[in-house]
Amino acid sequence: MKPPPFAYLRATNLEEALAALEEEGAEARVLAGGQSLLPLLNMRLARPRLLVDIMHIPGLAGLTREAGALVVGAAVRQAELEAWPALPRTLPLLARLLPHVAHWQIRSRGTVCGSIAHADPSAELPLALLALEGEVRLASRRGRRSVPAGAFFLGPLLTARRDEEMIEAVVFPLHRPGQGYAFTEVARREGDFALLALAAVATAEEVRLAIGGVEDRPRLLRLPPARASGFPAALAAALASLTPRGDHHAPASYRRAVLAALAPRIIAEAEACRA
Amino acid sequence: MPRLNAEDPVTVRFTLDGEAVSLTVTPRTLLSDALRHGLGVNAVHVGCEHGVCGACTITIDGAPARACLALAVQVEGAELRTARSLSPGGIPGPLPAAFARHFALQCGFCTPGLLVALDAWLRRHPQADEAALRAVIGGHLCRCTGYAPILAAALAARPAYARPEAVSDHPGREEGEESS
């Protein structure tokens, strides 16, 4: 369980990293915190020719407020965001959800953007980005583009990031008055990968329910407001539209049953804490 | 550091338990292997080699880190601490001493990683409650003790962390502070 050989570049600026990604394309992998990439390398599930270490690029390590949103740079560790003093007040969903990401020992090294780039179907941070309707900012030598969360996660460990691009930052919209949030996940042990995870955002106009671990990527259901008369039928129809997967952790029937039981509870919780 | 080709030898310099060290590695050398085989550091144990068991936990610039999920080349210029630094001069500090008193180890394989993680947490949170300590312990696998004596030892050592002078001399970095 040792990694296969690869070249290593410690990029000192963004241009250097982007040039290397442009040149090597799919044969290069970005190394940030390494908490998702190193297990793949150690198990030889990935065999890149080059690792581009981005943790020493100036300007990527910041948490920046920008017009009602928080911009999280690519080098920001999960534990740093978790400890941000304004988090409970401005991003209550993340305050609820971050402690469920692996363990503190992993969050101390792993990055927010790295988890989103890795796009495990049951991961919490992609789920949060989807529920909050955030966006991913991508950079390449050809320029920059932003992809909304709803268009970013395409499949298991598969995203809209092109081979020559890296995530420069992700953007989480901040709390607006009248919104409520709830999160839960089901796992055999605290810190395990979630069998399923639910994040709900309740507003006056709608409920957004983000569902992780049920299909091969996180899914967002848009529903009427929780108190609307058509809500129960809309929720039932939306849940029925999903195709839960079965695997060696849990059969599809289990995920479907737990989803049906937890979704109304989580939505009620989000609705109740609207403020 | 120039771009390194695969299998190119490179010298990495860092601080380990307060001492300046240097080591020749290749890009794919895991930090866990570099410390154990390059520097003879037995305080790093390798269990699962994919970040789950926690036996290899050390601190890098004050923050806990799985040594098996770090490359040696990543720690150029960094400050590393292992469980050895909790017993300066071979004298057990409050946390290792509490582990001994409370039978918080049997085979000892998980122990160094747990010591480092609990010490790192208690430095930041000397008032840590049981739930928080359980969450930290949850990041480690122990097959011998059933975890209860480990929790008891952490709770017993907790008062010492409220008195900084009782704890061995290394700075715990505050969360939110940027790593190098």
XYZ file of C-alpha atoms in Angstrom:
455
model
C 0.000 0.000 0.000
C 2.608 2.476 -1.143
C 1.955 5.034 -3.858
C 3.229 4.454 -7.396
C 5.948 6.823 -8.646
C 4.980 10.376 -9.553
C 6.710 13.701 -10.120
C 6.056 16.496 -7.625
C 5.754 20.229 -8.159
C 5.396 22.618 -5.231
C 3.807 25.557 -7.083
C 4.878 28.966 -5.797
C 2.256 30.856 -7.778
C -0.998 30.130 -9.577
C 0.466 30.463 -13.071
C 3.009 27.743 -12.373
C 0.280 25.372 -11.211
C -1.973 26.129 -14.158
C 0.881 25.678 -16.642
C 1.627 22.244 -15.196
C -2.053 21.238 -15.337
C -2.312 22.472 -18.925
C 0.754 20.462 -19.920
C -0.087 17.204 -18.121
C -3.882 17.316 -18.256
C -5.454 14.189 -16.833
C -2.042 12.828 -15.816
C -1.711 15.524 -13.154
C -3.592 15.727 -9.877
C -3.850 18.726 -7.597
C -2.498 18.061 -4.103
C -4.016 20.245 -1.417
C -4.716 18.607 1.960
C -4.262 15.141 0.520
C -6.891 13.510 2.746
C -8.843 12.169 -0.241
C -5.980 11.890 -2.743
C -3.399 10.072 -0.608
C -5.715 7.113 0.156
C -6.291 6.758 -3.602
C -2.534 6.847 -4.216
C -1.726 4.469 -1.362
C -4.278 1.969 -2.690
C -3.054 2.620 -6.257
C -6.561 3.545 -7.383
C -5.003 6.617 -8.985
C -1.692 6.719 -10.833
C -0.995 10.337 -11.754
C 2.301 11.231 -13.402
C 2.505 14.528 -11.525
C 1.229 15.991 -8.268
C 0.850 19.772 -8.184
C 1.033 20.952 -4.571
C -1.014 24.156 -4.363
C -0.709 24.822 -0.631
C 2.072 27.401 -1.021
C 0.356 29.598 -3.613
C -0.294 33.048 -2.140
C -3.904 34.169 -2.164
C -5.543 30.745 -1.911
C -5.657 30.538 1.871
C -8.345 33.120 2.564
C -11.896 33.305 3.803
C -13.313 36.403 2.123
C -16.768 37.918 2.462
C -18.098 39.168 -0.831
C -21.602 40.580 -1.385
C -23.640 38.192 0.762
C -21.389 35.197 0.244
C -18.257 33.606 1.685
C -15.445 32.843 -0.730
C -13.362 29.916 0.500
C -9.951 29.701 -1.137
C -8.495 26.400 -2.316
C -5.954 26.171 0.485
C -8.445 26.665 3.342
C -8.506 23.641 5.634
C -11.872 22.287 6.788
C -10.915 22.871 10.437
C -10.186 26.518 9.690
C -13.665 27.064 8.277
C -15.163 25.123 11.179
C -13.423 27.470 13.628
C -14.350 30.691 11.789
C -16.057 32.818 14.459
C -18.791 34.119 12.125
C -19.779 30.616 10.954
C -22.713 29.887 13.318
C -24.337 33.217 12.563
C -23.676 33.499 8.807
C -23.523 29.856 7.662
C -25.567 27.854 10.193
C -25.849 24.860 7.848
C -22.072 24.528 7.634
C -21.761 24.949 11.401
C -24.135 21.968 11.793
C -22.536 19.876 9.082
C -18.766 20.363 9.312
C -18.339 18.351 12.534
C -19.686 15.359 10.581
C -16.910 15.477 8.000
C -14.618 12.541 8.916
C -12.811 13.403 12.158
C -11.020 16.485 13.458
C -7.709 14.796 12.693
C -8.683 14.693 9.011
C -10.344 18.114 8.944
C -7.126 19.647 10.248
C -5.434 18.783 6.972
C -8.171 18.330 4.398
C -9.412 21.350 2.479
C -12.957 22.517 1.778
C -12.295 22.819 -1.950
C -10.535 19.469 -2.004
C -13.590 17.664 -0.670
C -15.714 19.383 -3.298
C -13.269 18.552 -6.097
C -13.159 14.903 -4.959
C -16.983 14.698 -5.097
C -17.627 11.537 -3.146
C -21.366 10.833 -3.534
C -21.925 10.752 0.229
C -19.649 13.664 1.188
C -21.067 16.475 3.277
C -19.367 19.525 1.762
C -20.637 18.926 -1.791
C -24.075 18.442 -0.239
C -23.838 21.780 1.574
C -22.701 23.599 -1.561
C -25.678 22.143 -3.430
C -28.218 22.951 -0.704
C -26.989 26.529 -0.378
C -26.828 26.987 -4.166
C -23.161 27.872 -4.078
C -20.716 27.898 -6.913
C -17.291 26.589 -7.855
C -14.688 28.971 -9.255
C -12.358 27.253 -11.690
C -9.104 28.577 -13.098
C -6.989 27.466 -16.025
C -4.414 29.099 -18.241
C -7.235 30.079 -20.562
C -9.064 32.008 -17.888
C -11.625 31.596 -15.167
C -15.184 30.353 -15.045
C -17.806 29.727 -12.385
C -19.977 26.638 -12.264
C -23.083 26.579 -10.068
C -23.185 23.663 -7.620
C -26.208 22.213 -9.428
C -24.105 21.730 -12.564
C -20.844 20.686 -10.913
C -21.398 17.180 -9.522
C -21.835 14.748 -12.414
C -21.263 11.310 -10.930
C -19.173 9.383 -8.411
C -15.872 11.281 -8.095
C -16.840 13.029 -11.336
C -17.264 16.778 -11.706
C -17.451 19.481 -14.341
C -13.814 20.407 -13.703
C -11.771 19.961 -16.866
C -8.389 18.261 -16.592
C -6.466 21.496 -17.081
C -8.509 23.362 -14.460
C -8.176 23.634 -10.718
C -10.660 24.902 -8.173
C -9.476 28.329 -7.081
C -12.305 28.864 -4.580
C -15.855 27.876 -3.735
C -18.563 30.347 -2.824
C -21.227 29.754 -0.149
C -24.156 32.222 -0.024
C -24.570 33.539 3.502
C -27.674 33.330 5.677
C -30.513 35.641 4.719
C -33.313 36.504 7.149
C -36.254 34.119 6.926
C -34.178 31.018 6.161
C -33.904 27.898 8.278
C -31.539 24.951 8.039
C -31.243 21.349 9.162
C -28.797 18.513 8.567
C -28.623 14.855 9.406
C -26.675 11.859 8.255
C -26.937 8.145 8.867
C -23.702 6.246 9.396
C -22.696 3.091 11.245
C -20.255 5.081 13.384
C -19.610 8.776 13.832
C -17.097 9.834 11.229
C -17.842 6.981 8.813
C -18.928 7.706 5.258
C -22.646 8.496 5.341
C -25.129 5.876 4.160
C -27.254 8.882 3.382
C -27.125 12.544 4.275
C -29.803 15.221 4.139
C -29.433 19.004 4.178
C -32.549 21.161 4.096
C -32.908 24.885 3.521
C -36.378 26.328 4.210
C -37.355 29.775 2.966
C -40.637 31.619 2.536
C -40.716 30.655 -1.153
C -39.473 27.059 -1.172
C -37.786 24.173 0.517
C -34.546 22.855 -0.947
C -33.621 19.333 0.117
C -30.154 18.124 -0.806
C -29.703 14.360 -0.615
C -26.339 12.640 -0.500
C -25.324 9.010 -0.608
C -28.590 7.854 -2.168
C -27.718 8.214 -5.844
C -24.313 8.376 -7.510
C -24.038 12.105 -6.844
C -25.750 14.536 -4.475
C -29.220 15.512 -5.665
C -31.210 18.670 -4.997
C -34.994 18.536 -4.703
C -36.859 21.831 -5.033
C -40.176 21.810 -3.226
C -42.971 24.265 -2.424
C -42.857 26.046 0.953
C -43.219 23.578 3.821
C -46.590 24.980 4.894
C -48.130 24.908 1.414
C -51.094 22.560 1.097
C -49.490 20.685 -1.780
C -46.271 20.063 0.097
C -46.705 16.439 1.233
C -47.667 15.300 -2.258
C -44.800 17.260 -3.801
C -42.327 15.700 -1.370
C -43.617 12.186 -2.015
C -43.398 12.686 -5.774
C -39.897 14.117 -5.536
C -38.639 11.230 -3.371
C -40.221 8.723 -5.743
C -38.277 10.257 -8.618
C -34.982 9.174 -7.052
C -33.333 5.821 -7.742
C -31.574 4.842 -4.526
C -28.506 2.708 -5.009
C -27.749 -0.505 -3.154
C -24.227 -1.499 -2.180
C -22.434 -3.601 0.413
C -23.181 -0.973 3.064
C -26.949 -0.896 2.616
C -29.520 -2.146 0.105
C -31.515 0.324 -1.967
C -34.667 -0.528 0.012
C -32.953 0.642 3.215
C -31.932 3.969 1.734
C -35.395 4.491 0.321
C -37.059 3.716 3.647
C -34.722 5.879 5.722
C -35.028 8.721 3.231
C -38.831 8.597 3.450
C -38.666 8.651 7.249
C -36.035 11.368 7.675
C -36.921 13.806 4.885
C -40.126 15.134 6.513
C -38.375 15.442 9.890
C -35.432 17.364 8.498
C -37.692 19.662 6.515
C -39.828 20.327 9.588
C -36.696 21.131 11.563
C -35.469 23.589 8.945
C -38.893 25.225 8.750
C -39.107 25.522 12.534
C -35.797 27.325 12.829
C -36.392 29.905 10.124
C -35.168 33.220 11.476
C 11.975 23.521 -4.432
C 12.294 22.748 -8.156
C 9.999 20.265 -9.859
C 11.024 16.788 -8.801
C 10.924 13.885 -11.195
C 9.600 10.598 -9.892
C 12.304 8.723 -7.983
C 14.565 11.843 -7.912
C 16.246 11.949 -4.514
C 15.597 15.162 -2.631
C 16.698 16.381 0.777
C 13.877 17.575 2.995
C 14.584 19.669 6.074
C 12.184 20.126 8.948
C 11.973 20.227 12.726
C 11.058 17.023 14.534
C 10.245 17.128 18.259
C 12.243 20.315 18.575
C 15.266 19.108 16.663
C 16.360 20.159 13.156
C 16.551 17.112 10.891
C 17.128 16.422 7.246
C 16.289 13.388 5.207
C 16.743 12.191 1.641
C 13.517 10.895 0.120
C 11.753 10.597 -3.233
C 8.452 12.317 -4.045
C 6.371 9.235 -3.281
C 7.975 8.569 0.101
C 5.199 8.697 2.684
C 5.958 10.805 5.739
C 5.172 7.806 7.952
C 7.850 5.723 6.198
C 10.319 8.617 6.113
C 10.033 9.133 9.870
C 10.163 5.436 10.727
C 12.760 4.137 8.283
C 14.707 7.321 7.604
C 14.886 8.621 11.153
C 14.108 5.579 13.300
C 11.084 7.254 14.915
C 9.198 4.412 16.561
C 6.551 6.788 17.890
C 4.909 6.649 14.459
C 2.992 3.397 13.999
C 1.563 2.329 10.661
C -1.768 0.498 10.796
C -4.036 0.982 7.799
C -1.981 3.330 5.627
C -5.131 5.085 4.418
C -5.952 7.483 7.205
C -8.605 5.558 9.101
C -6.922 3.903 12.086
C -5.096 6.970 13.418
C -2.046 5.105 14.716
C 0.291 7.296 12.649
C -1.091 10.614 13.923
C 1.482 13.346 14.563
C 1.212 17.130 14.428
C 2.420 19.263 11.521
C 2.743 22.934 12.490
C 0.625 22.226 15.560
C -2.293 20.605 13.737
C -2.958 16.854 13.896
C -2.062 14.966 10.739
C -2.060 11.356 9.591
C 1.578 10.764 8.660
C 0.468 8.063 6.202
C -1.515 10.659 4.258
C 1.383 13.091 3.943
C 4.351 12.953 1.626
C 7.751 13.687 3.130
C 8.289 16.362 0.475
C 5.248 18.255 1.768
C 6.842 19.004 5.163
C 9.874 20.966 3.988
C 10.282 23.745 6.538
C 7.518 22.493 8.837
C 7.496 21.769 12.556
C 6.566 18.186 13.361
C 5.793 16.687 16.745
C 5.284 13.037 17.678
C 4.164 11.390 20.908
C 7.797 11.520 22.050
C 7.417 15.224 22.725
C 4.777 14.490 25.358
C 7.452 12.892 27.513
C 10.335 15.349 27.380
C 13.612 13.848 28.529
C 11.797 10.526 28.868
C 9.691 11.807 31.790
C 5.996 11.191 31.060
C 3.944 14.352 30.871
C 0.454 14.509 32.381
C -1.327 12.768 29.486
C 1.024 9.775 29.075
C 1.121 9.447 32.861
C -2.679 9.390 32.977
C -2.723 6.708 30.256
C -0.460 4.558 32.426
C -2.497 5.091 35.592
C -5.804 4.345 33.862
C -4.660 1.308 31.824
C -5.440 3.228 28.643
C -3.148 0.969 26.635
C -2.485 -2.760 26.367
C -0.616 -3.561 23.172
C 0.150 0.123 22.723
C -0.235 0.140 18.953
C -2.877 2.886 18.797
C -1.382 4.799 21.702
C 1.039 7.279 20.128
C -1.582 8.573 17.706
C -4.160 8.948 20.463
C -1.714 10.784 22.700
C -0.876 13.282 19.976
C -4.509 13.894 19.027
C -5.775 14.258 22.600
C -2.864 16.502 23.533
C -3.516 18.703 20.499
C -7.205 18.986 21.407
C -6.647 19.642 25.118
C -4.129 22.390 24.369
C -6.802 24.187 22.384
C -9.685 23.249 24.687
C -8.469 22.725 28.264
C -12.131 22.726 29.351
C -13.015 20.036 26.800
C -16.124 18.105 27.768
C -16.574 14.376 27.538
C -18.488 14.577 24.253
C -15.653 16.467 22.600
C -13.038 14.034 23.908
C -15.138 11.111 22.662
C -15.219 12.732 19.232
C -11.419 13.031 19.195
C -10.988 9.424 20.382
C -13.447 8.408 17.650
C -10.769 9.240 15.104
C -8.666 6.289 16.300
C -9.160 2.527 16.288
C -8.209 0.567 19.425
C -8.709 -3.180 19.564
C -7.601 -3.748 23.147
C -9.084 -1.368 25.664
C -12.696 -0.739 24.658
C -11.878 2.988 24.745
C -13.342 3.656 28.227
C -9.928 3.786 29.952
C -8.658 6.108 27.205
C -11.507 8.519 27.883
C -10.885 8.223 31.632
C -7.204 9.052 31.118
C -8.034 12.092 28.981
C -10.475 13.373 31.596
C -7.920 12.758 34.349
C -5.234 14.702 32.451
C -7.565 17.553 31.595
C -6.866 19.694 34.713
C -3.158 19.745 33.858
C -3.929 21.495 30.576
C -5.516 24.376 32.436
C -2.060 25.007 33.895
C 0.225 25.609 30.873
C 3.409 25.126 32.876
C 2.480 21.511 33.619
C 2.384 20.599 29.934
C 5.509 19.950 27.891
C 7.063 22.841 26.109
C 5.642 23.009 22.654
C 3.206 25.520 21.208
C -0.194 24.301 20.088
C -1.297 26.384 17.153
C -4.726 27.967 17.480
C -7.356 26.844 15.007
C -7.910 29.414 12.340
C -4.249 30.316 12.248
C -2.795 29.600 8.837
C -0.347 26.769 8.514
C 2.899 27.523 6.690
